[in-house]
């Protein structure tokens, strides 16, 4: 599946953000702790969700349960 189709693709599953305390990057603007997000795609290291901006973004799996 092309990344261009992720916004309209069906949700794979839902995950809950456990924290937004990043060491390198600022994610507090786009992730809210204890909020549930729709997963659109997933790799071994990253999870691609519809974040607070309404767009699909890729984040480390360590932020989610």
Rosetta silent file (secondary structure, phi, psi, omega in degrees, C-alpha in Angstrom):
SEQUENCE: XXXXXXXXXXXXXXXXXXXXXXXXXXXXXXXXXXXXXXXXXXXXXXXXXXXXXXXXXXXXXXXXX
SCORE:     score description
SCORE:     0.000 S_00000001
   1 L     0.000  136.095  179.495    0.000    0.000    0.000 S_00000001
   2 L   -75.840  146.144  179.157    1.271    3.422   -0.898 S_00000001
   3 H   -62.916  -20.544  179.075    1.777    5.964    1.865 S_00000001
   4 H   -70.016  -21.447 -178.488   -0.532    8.307   -0.048 S_00000001
   5 H   -95.156   -0.027 -175.125   -3.471    5.997    0.708 S_00000001
   6 L   -64.623  -34.439 -177.877   -2.887    5.736    4.473 S_00000001
   7 L   -67.181  -31.433 -179.644   -5.320    8.520    5.424 S_00000001
   8 L   -98.962   -5.221 -178.716   -8.225    6.758    3.711 S_00000001
   9 L   -70.280  153.040  177.152   -7.107    3.207    4.526 S_00000001
  10 L   -66.371  151.327  179.739   -9.055    1.215    7.119 S_00000001
  11 L   -71.773  131.190  179.471   -7.699    1.291   10.661 S_00000001
  12 L   -74.143  -48.467  178.410   -5.559   -1.752   11.513 S_00000001
  13 E  -164.836 -179.728  178.339   -6.022   -1.379   15.278 S_00000001
  14 E  -118.564  144.710  177.441   -6.061    1.267   17.987 S_00000001
  15 E  -130.154  157.782  178.736   -3.256    2.136   20.406 S_00000001
  16 E  -111.373  132.208  177.893   -3.053    4.336   23.497 S_00000001
  17 E   -74.483  125.857 -179.996   -0.251    6.870   23.922 S_00000001
  18 L   -94.862  -25.276  175.583    1.506    6.264   27.238 S_00000001
  19 L  -162.096  162.860  177.325    3.815    9.309   27.186 S_00000001
  20 L  -128.768   30.483  179.740    5.042   12.172   25.027 S_00000001
  21 L   -95.284   93.499 -178.312    8.450   12.679   26.660 S_00000001
  22 L   -95.488  146.164  178.299   10.893   12.368   23.802 S_00000001
  23 L   -78.359  -41.544 -174.840   14.666   12.587   24.176 S_00000001
  24 L  -104.867  -40.110 -168.480   15.430   13.996   20.719 S_00000001
  25 L  -111.468  157.911  176.437   12.216   15.154   19.073 S_00000001
  26 L   -93.313  109.580  178.287    9.268   17.338   20.082 S_00000001
  27 L  -116.783   -1.605 -179.068    6.163   15.169   20.048 S_00000001
  28 L   -66.229  -20.716  178.652    4.150   16.947   22.734 S_00000001
  29 L   -77.474  -22.761 -173.653    2.489   19.076   20.034 S_00000001
  30 L  -119.741  -11.910  177.723    1.079   16.070   18.175 S_00000001
  31 L  -122.052  140.156  177.685    0.637   13.315   20.808 S_00000001
  32 L  -119.532  122.624  178.297   -1.504   13.425   23.935 S_00000001
  33 L   -57.845  143.869  179.388   -0.845   10.909   26.736 S_00000001
  34 L    69.366   11.399  176.341   -3.745    8.514   27.464 S_00000001
  35 L   -97.840  145.260 -179.431   -5.422    9.303   24.120 S_00000001
  36 E   -92.671  135.664 -177.726   -6.358    6.521   21.710 S_00000001
  37 E  -124.581  150.124  177.472   -5.056    6.726   18.124 S_00000001
  38 E   -85.516  128.003  178.305   -5.898    4.847   14.910 S_00000001
  39 E   -88.862  126.325  179.520   -3.032    2.778   13.478 S_00000001
  40 E  -103.276  -29.807  178.120   -2.748    3.013    9.700 S_00000001
  41 E  -158.837  161.712 -175.619    0.535    1.122    9.149 S_00000001
  42 E  -151.510  141.589  172.887    3.247   -0.510   11.239 S_00000001
  43 L  -123.607 -173.147  179.949    6.869   -1.626   10.910 S_00000001
  44 L   -64.997  -36.234 -174.280    9.238   -3.300   13.361 S_00000001
  45 L  -107.333  -28.527 -174.158   10.370    0.011   14.865 S_00000001
  46 E  -117.962  157.322  174.087    7.696    2.561   13.922 S_00000001
  47 E  -128.480  133.986 -177.244    3.943    2.913   14.120 S_00000001
  48 E  -107.502  116.902 -174.294    2.060    5.208   11.748 S_00000001
  49 E  -126.967  164.624  169.602   -1.004    6.864   13.281 S_00000001
  50 E   -86.414  108.830 -174.905   -3.404    9.705   12.645 S_00000001
  51 L   -88.012 -169.155 -176.164   -2.052   12.223   15.171 S_00000001
  52 L   -65.420  -17.765  178.349   -3.554   15.401   16.671 S_00000001
  53 L   -81.351  -12.157 -177.712   -2.901   17.355   13.460 S_00000001
  54 L    89.582    1.949  178.730   -5.223   15.015   11.516 S_00000001
  55 L  -109.220  163.589  178.121   -2.382   13.737    9.348 S_00000001
  56 E   -83.078  128.255  178.035   -0.567   10.413    9.389 S_00000001
  57 E  -131.476  151.855  179.410    2.741   10.541   11.252 S_00000001
  58 E  -101.769  131.543 -176.863    5.346    7.908   12.108 S_00000001
  59 E  -136.663  153.906  174.974    6.453    7.493   15.733 S_00000001
  60 E   -61.894  146.716 -179.539    8.573    5.058   17.725 S_00000001
  61 H   -67.903  -15.532 -178.095    6.551    2.248   19.272 S_00000001
  62 H   -66.183  -17.670  179.489    7.900    3.192   22.720 S_00000001
  63 H   -80.066  -11.518 -170.688    5.300    5.984   22.970 S_00000001
  64 E  -123.654  157.693  174.935    2.378    3.540   22.813 S_00000001
  65 L   -93.829    0.000    0.000    0.892    0.594   24.691 S_00000001
